[in-house]
Amino acid sequence: MKVLVIGAAGMVGRKLTAALLAAGQVGGQPIESLMLADIVAPETPAASLPIDTIATDLSEPGSAASLLQARPDLIFHLAAIVSGEAEADFEKGYRINLDGTRHLFEAIRLSAQLYRPRVVFTSSIAVFGEPLPAVIGDSQDHTPLTSYGTQKAICELLLADYSRRGFLDGVGIRLPTIAVRPGKPNKAASGFFSGIIREPLAGMEAILPVDDSVRHWFASPRAAVGFLLHAAQMDTAPLGQRRNLTMPGLSVTVAEQIAALRRVAGPAATQLIRRQPDEVIAKIVAGWPQAFDAQRASALGFRAETSFDEIIRIHIEDELPPVQP
Amino acid sequence: MKVLVIGAAGMVGRKLTAALLAAGQVGGQPIESLMLADIVAPETPAASLPIDTIATDLSEPGSAASLLQARPDLIFHLAAIVSGEAEADFEKGYRINLDGTRHLFEAIRLSAQLYRPRVVFTSSIAVFGEPLPAVIGDSQDHTPLTSYGTQKAICELLLADYSRRGFLDGVGIRLPTIAVRPGKPNKAASGFFSGIIREPLAGMEAILPVDDSVRHWFASPRAAVGFLLHAAQMDTAPLGQRRNLTMPGLSVTVAEQIAALRRVAGPAATQLIRRQPDEVIAKIVAGWPQAFDAQRASALGFRAETSFDEIIRIHIEDELPPVQP
């Protein structure tokens, strides 16, 4: 099968690419070729199969059609500008996150009568906004409090309608907050959830801007890749017309994160966490979902971590240099 | 204040126009001028204030901007192609129902820094699709089973985001099925709900294609106009970021409709209802919502009928020729 990854240069896109190449197949079908697309050209990984990389902007006319020329059987659409940027630049957010996705779906619809690729779309728990129940079920309505969340919610509706009409075979997955994110600290309001684990494990100080009682919803980067691969090969018949799923995850408080860090890495690590309350961040985070009951996705075979200790160990295994024997 | 009605040539648009002219004011502010827009030029009603009528297609470039030249303080956006047409013509549905609405919101956003009109948008219970609970609450997610319902759900999300960003002051109202619709029978799958009342009251036979046990959700045309006027003048602060509301209505079965007709018009009327089961219509109707618990809208002062007898009497008062004394 031919596979297209849009948004391949991002953190999840790179891990997904590595996982696809390591497996060499999806759902038992060998991968013949891989096209990696992003707004900047993704790096070309070493591989034994043909890989194309392309720098393209889905919101530009013709971009989507050119990506579809090889008629990929499986399309991962991960490309988006993030929440903060979509809020700061209203027009860019709608252009990239909404129009880009719609161009892709339209290009698929218009490309050929019998072409009906599997499309795996990454949505977000940002489609939900307060007031919310403590545990959010599978039939909670979407009341996003950001333009990013609005754009993701709209794309979910489009994915479902284009699937219902038979133009594509879509699965939308609402990712939890990904932790531990590798790399450098960033300015995202959610950054500290990863930072308070990642920096201490690297012997560096981390800032904690919120109270220890703050609760949030997590999965590891490895789990996120697992969700994508499962969505790519699952039987979509049991989805019916409900093509979008809240992914399973783990609901923990900051205190529980820190306790897990202490268990995994010892008290010296947790002493590197410096409490520096930030009312702006605390207020943003207070409006976020705290926990989900992801019954449908769990019943359909999606799996996430069940302890934060496991999430930390995955970060150590996948991101830190191997310990010398 | 200046008022713009988009979709003024339709049944609800014409009744809304008449109600606006009869009241002469909205929320205590006199109406200075009225602009009536639709895809065909609406009739110009007799009135003592300036009325402009315009035939325009919101999905065409420049259409929305030209409607906004007079900077209307209050905009009713009722224009849409109906469910059956949006299903039959995929591109036209998205062009009119989604792009047309987005053009309107964009034109408002781009028109002037301090211009922030009240926008009353008519959505639909078609944003909901089975499987659904017997009584649908205010936080049920949107899982439309038609392209029309998808387009309405997307426009609701846009209305909320444009309101949150301060570009407009939006209220979206999800109308129940309107009964008794005046006029001739049409081919809408829901047509019989009105037909089994309207035709017998006019001494004509009506076809009933579904079982008497079918339950659905109704309000009169008069109630629909009342919802629109209330949405136009309500305080929007209590809405918070949740700008879209399921309107109150009345949940009755076909058997209850017929019993109400018997009470209001006598057994001769009900004898004009001919049962002619239609499996296609029965299957479509089986996926529709049956009842809502519209707590938020009710608490905010929206009111619908509380008996189907009342709905029938309103049809007789508003549509039938006066009985000679």
PDB file of N, CA, C and O in Angstrom, chain B residues 137-170:
ATOM      1  N   GLY B 137     -30.678  16.099  26.002  1.00  0.00           N
ATOM      2  CA  GLY B 137     -30.346  17.233  26.864  1.00  0.00           C
ATOM      3  C   GLY B 137     -29.535  18.301  26.146  1.00  0.00           C
ATOM      4  O   GLY B 137     -29.216  18.168  24.957  1.00  0.00           O
ATOM      5  N   ASP B 138     -29.188  19.343  26.892  1.00  0.00           N
ATOM      6  CA  ASP B 138     -28.494  20.489  26.300  1.00  0.00           C
ATOM      7  C   ASP B 138     -27.024  20.232  26.010  1.00  0.00           C
ATOM      8  O   ASP B 138     -26.378  21.067  25.371  1.00  0.00           O
ATOM      9  N   SER B 139     -26.460  19.124  26.485  1.00  0.00           N
ATOM     10  CA  SER B 139     -25.037  18.888  26.217  1.00  0.00           C
ATOM     11  C   SER B 139     -24.804  17.635  25.370  1.00  0.00           C
ATOM     12  O   SER B 139     -23.725  17.047  25.380  1.00  0.00           O
ATOM     13  N   GLN B 140     -25.820  17.266  24.602  1.00  0.00           N
ATOM     14  CA  GLN B 140     -25.684  16.138  23.670  1.00  0.00           C
ATOM     15  C   GLN B 140     -24.764  16.532  22.512  1.00  0.00           C
ATOM     16  O   GLN B 140     -24.891  17.631  21.972  1.00  0.00           O
ATOM     17  N   ASP B 141     -23.863  15.638  22.134  1.00  0.00           N
ATOM     18  CA  ASP B 141     -22.982  15.976  21.009  1.00  0.00           C
ATOM     19  C   ASP B 141     -23.724  15.927  19.673  1.00  0.00           C
ATOM     20  O   ASP B 141     -24.802  15.344  19.564  1.00  0.00           O
ATOM     21  N   HIS B 142     -23.105  16.565  18.698  1.00  0.00           N
ATOM     22  CA  HIS B 142     -23.716  16.709  17.377  1.00  0.00           C
ATOM     23  C   HIS B 142     -23.199  15.616  16.470  1.00  0.00           C
ATOM     24  O   HIS B 142     -22.015  15.550  16.182  1.00  0.00           O
ATOM     25  N   THR B 143     -24.082  14.767  16.027  1.00  0.00           N
ATOM     26  CA  THR B 143     -23.714  13.669  15.136  1.00  0.00           C
ATOM     27  C   THR B 143     -24.721  13.641  13.993  1.00  0.00           C
ATOM     28  O   THR B 143     -25.524  12.719  13.872  1.00  0.00           O
ATOM     29  N   PRO B 144     -24.652  14.675  13.146  1.00  0.00           N
ATOM     30  CA  PRO B 144     -25.642  14.796  12.076  1.00  0.00           C
ATOM     31  C   PRO B 144     -25.558  13.628  11.099  1.00  0.00           C
ATOM     32  O   PRO B 144     -24.472  13.106  10.841  1.00  0.00           O
ATOM     33  N   LEU B 145     -26.690  13.266  10.545  1.00  0.00           N
ATOM     34  CA  LEU B 145     -26.744  12.172   9.573  1.00  0.00           C
ATOM     35  C   LEU B 145     -27.098  12.669   8.185  1.00  0.00           C
ATOM     36  O   LEU B 145     -27.465  11.887   7.305  1.00  0.00           O
ATOM     37  N   THR B 146     -27.006  13.983   8.007  1.00  0.00           N
ATOM     38  CA  THR B 146     -27.205  14.583   6.691  1.00  0.00           C
ATOM     39  C   THR B 146     -26.126  15.651   6.496  1.00  0.00           C
ATOM     40  O   THR B 146     -25.566  16.163   7.474  1.00  0.00           O
ATOM     41  N   SER B 147     -25.885  16.008   5.239  1.00  0.00           N
ATOM     42  CA  SER B 147     -24.960  17.111   4.970  1.00  0.00           C
ATOM     43  C   SER B 147     -25.550  18.423   5.485  1.00  0.00           C
ATOM     44  O   SER B 147     -24.826  19.281   6.004  1.00  0.00           O
ATOM     45  N   TYR B 148     -26.858  18.579   5.385  1.00  0.00           N
ATOM     46  CA  TYR B 148     -27.535  19.767   5.920  1.00  0.00           C
ATOM     47  C   TYR B 148     -27.251  19.910   7.410  1.00  0.00           C
ATOM     48  O   TYR B 148     -26.863  20.983   7.887  1.00  0.00           O
ATOM     49  N   GLY B 149     -27.444  18.830   8.167  1.00  0.00           N
ATOM     50  CA  GLY B 149     -27.181  18.873   9.601  1.00  0.00           C
ATOM     51  C   GLY B 149     -25.714  19.171   9.901  1.00  0.00           C
ATOM     52  O   GLY B 149     -25.389  19.903  10.844  1.00  0.00           O
ATOM     53  N   THR B 150     -24.819  18.615   9.074  1.00  0.00           N
ATOM     54  CA  THR B 150     -23.391  18.896   9.229  1.00  0.00           C
ATOM     55  C   THR B 150     -23.111  20.374   9.026  1.00  0.00           C
ATOM     56  O   THR B 150     -22.390  21.004   9.804  1.00  0.00           O
ATOM     57  N   GLN B 151     -23.709  20.937   7.966  1.00  0.00           N
ATOM     58  CA  GLN B 151     -23.483  22.358   7.665  1.00  0.00           C
ATOM     59  C   GLN B 151     -24.018  23.249   8.791  1.00  0.00           C
ATOM     60  O   GLN B 151     -23.377  24.231   9.178  1.00  0.00           O
ATOM     61  N   LYS B 152     -25.173  22.898   9.328  1.00  0.00           N
ATOM     62  CA  LYS B 152     -25.722  23.686  10.438  1.00  0.00           C
ATOM     63  C   LYS B 152     -24.822  23.566  11.675  1.00  0.00           C
ATOM     64  O   LYS B 152     -24.575  24.556  12.372  1.00  0.00           O
ATOM     65  N   ALA B 153     -24.340  22.368  11.964  1.00  0.00           N
ATOM     66  CA  ALA B 153     -23.470  22.171  13.134  1.00  0.00           C
ATOM     67  C   ALA B 153     -22.174  22.969  12.984  1.00  0.00           C
ATOM     68  O   ALA B 153     -21.669  23.553  13.957  1.00  0.00           O
ATOM     69  N   ILE B 154     -21.625  23.005  11.775  1.00  0.00           N
ATOM     70  CA  ILE B 154     -20.401  23.782  11.535  1.00  0.00           C
ATOM     71  C   ILE B 154     -20.668  25.271  11.732  1.00  0.00           C
ATOM     72  O   ILE B 154     -19.885  25.985  12.371  1.00  0.00           O
ATOM     73  N   CYS B 155     -21.788  25.743  11.201  1.00  0.00           N
ATOM     74  CA  CYS B 155     -22.108  27.166  11.349  1.00  0.00           C
ATOM     75  C   CYS B 155     -22.317  27.533  12.824  1.00  0.00           C
ATOM     76  O   CYS B 155     -21.960  28.632  13.251  1.00  0.00           O
ATOM     77  N   GLU B 156     -22.872  26.614  13.608  1.00  0.00           N
ATOM     78  CA  GLU B 156     -22.992  26.863  15.050  1.00  0.00           C
ATOM     79  C   GLU B 156     -21.614  27.090  15.679  1.00  0.00           C
ATOM     80  O   GLU B 156     -21.422  27.996  16.492  1.00  0.00           O
ATOM     81  N   LEU B 157     -20.655  26.236  15.291  1.00  0.00           N
ATOM     82  CA  LEU B 157     -19.298  26.378  15.835  1.00  0.00           C
ATOM     83  C   LEU B 157     -18.678  27.712  15.422  1.00  0.00           C
ATOM     84  O   LEU B 157     -18.031  28.384  16.226  1.00  0.00           O
ATOM     85  N   LEU B 158     -18.883  28.095  14.165  1.00  0.00           N
ATOM     86  CA  LEU B 158     -18.359  29.386  13.693  1.00  0.00           C
ATOM     87  C   LEU B 158     -19.017  30.540  14.437  1.00  0.00           C
ATOM     88  O   LEU B 158     -18.344  31.477  14.872  1.00  0.00           O
ATOM     89  N   LEU B 159     -20.330  30.473  14.592  1.00  0.00           N
ATOM     90  CA  LEU B 159     -21.056  31.543  15.306  1.00  0.00           C
ATOM     91  C   LEU B 159     -20.482  31.729  16.708  1.00  0.00           C
ATOM     92  O   LEU B 159     -20.269  32.857  17.173  1.00  0.00           O
ATOM     93  N   ALA B 160     -20.226  30.618  17.390  1.00  0.00           N
ATOM     94  CA  ALA B 160     -19.694  30.693  18.757  1.00  0.00           C
ATOM     95  C   ALA B 160     -18.285  31.283  18.759  1.00  0.00           C
ATOM     96  O   ALA B 160     -17.950  32.119  19.609  1.00  0.00           O
ATOM     97  N   ASP B 161     -17.451  30.869  17.799  1.00  0.00           N
ATOM     98  CA  ASP B 161     -16.069  31.366  17.802  1.00  0.00           C
ATOM     99  C   ASP B 161     -16.013  32.843  17.411  1.00  0.00           C
ATOM    100  O   ASP B 161     -15.278  33.625  18.022  1.00  0.00           O
ATOM    101  N   TYR B 162     -16.795  33.237  16.409  1.00  0.00           N
ATOM    102  CA  TYR B 162     -16.822  34.657  16.023  1.00  0.00           C
ATOM    103  C   TYR B 162     -17.399  35.518  17.153  1.00  0.00           C
ATOM    104  O   TYR B 162     -17.006  36.672  17.316  1.00  0.00           O
ATOM    105  N   SER B 163     -18.318  34.959  17.931  1.00  0.00           N
ATOM    106  CA  SER B 163     -18.849  35.698  19.076  1.00  0.00           C
ATOM    107  C   SER B 163     -17.792  35.815  20.176  1.00  0.00           C
ATOM    108  O   SER B 163     -17.589  36.882  20.752  1.00  0.00           O
ATOM    109  N   ARG B 164     -17.122  34.692  20.458  1.00  0.00           N
ATOM    110  CA  ARG B 164     -16.089  34.673  21.500  1.00  0.00           C
ATOM    111  C   ARG B 164     -14.977  35.663  21.186  1.00  0.00           C
ATOM    112  O   ARG B 164     -14.464  36.345  22.083  1.00  0.00           O
ATOM    113  N   ARG B 165     -14.634  35.776  19.892  1.00  0.00           N
ATOM    114  CA  ARG B 165     -13.577  36.701  19.505  1.00  0.00           C
ATOM    115  C   ARG B 165     -14.062  38.148  19.434  1.00  0.00           C
ATOM    116  O   ARG B 165     -13.267  39.054  19.158  1.00  0.00           O
ATOM    117  N   GLY B 166     -15.355  38.376  19.640  1.00  0.00           N
ATOM    118  CA  GLY B 166     -15.864  39.749  19.672  1.00  0.00           C
ATOM    119  C   GLY B 166     -16.199  40.337  18.318  1.00  0.00           C
ATOM    120  O   GLY B 166     -16.427  41.545  18.203  1.00  0.00           O
ATOM    121  N   PHE B 167     -16.267  39.511  17.270  1.00  0.00           N
ATOM    122  CA  PHE B 167     -16.578  40.031  15.931  1.00  0.00           C
ATOM    123  C   PHE B 167     -18.074  40.258  15.751  1.00  0.00           C
ATOM    124  O   PHE B 167     -18.505  41.079  14.959  1.00  0.00           O
ATOM    125  N   LEU B 168     -18.877  39.477  16.437  1.00  0.00           N
ATOM    126  CA  LEU B 168     -20.327  39.634  16.374  1.00  0.00           C
ATOM    127  C   LEU B 168     -20.906  39.111  17.678  1.00  0.00           C
ATOM    128  O   LEU B 168     -20.189  38.540  18.512  1.00  0.00           O
ATOM    129  N   ASP B 169     -22.213  39.340  17.842  1.00  0.00           N
ATOM    130  CA  ASP B 169     -22.891  38.955  19.085  1.00  0.00           C
ATOM    131  C   ASP B 169     -23.972  37.949  18.676  1.00  0.00           C
ATOM    132  O   ASP B 169     -25.099  38.330  18.372  1.00  0.00           O
ATOM    133  N   GLY B 170     -23.581  36.679  18.627  1.00  0.00           N
ATOM    134  CA  GLY B 170     -24.420  35.675  17.992  1.00  0.00           C
ATOM    135  C   GLY B 170     -25.306  34.884  18.934  1.00  0.00           C
ATOM    136  O   GLY B 170     -24.944  34.624  20.080  1.00  0.00           O
TER     137      GLY B 170
END
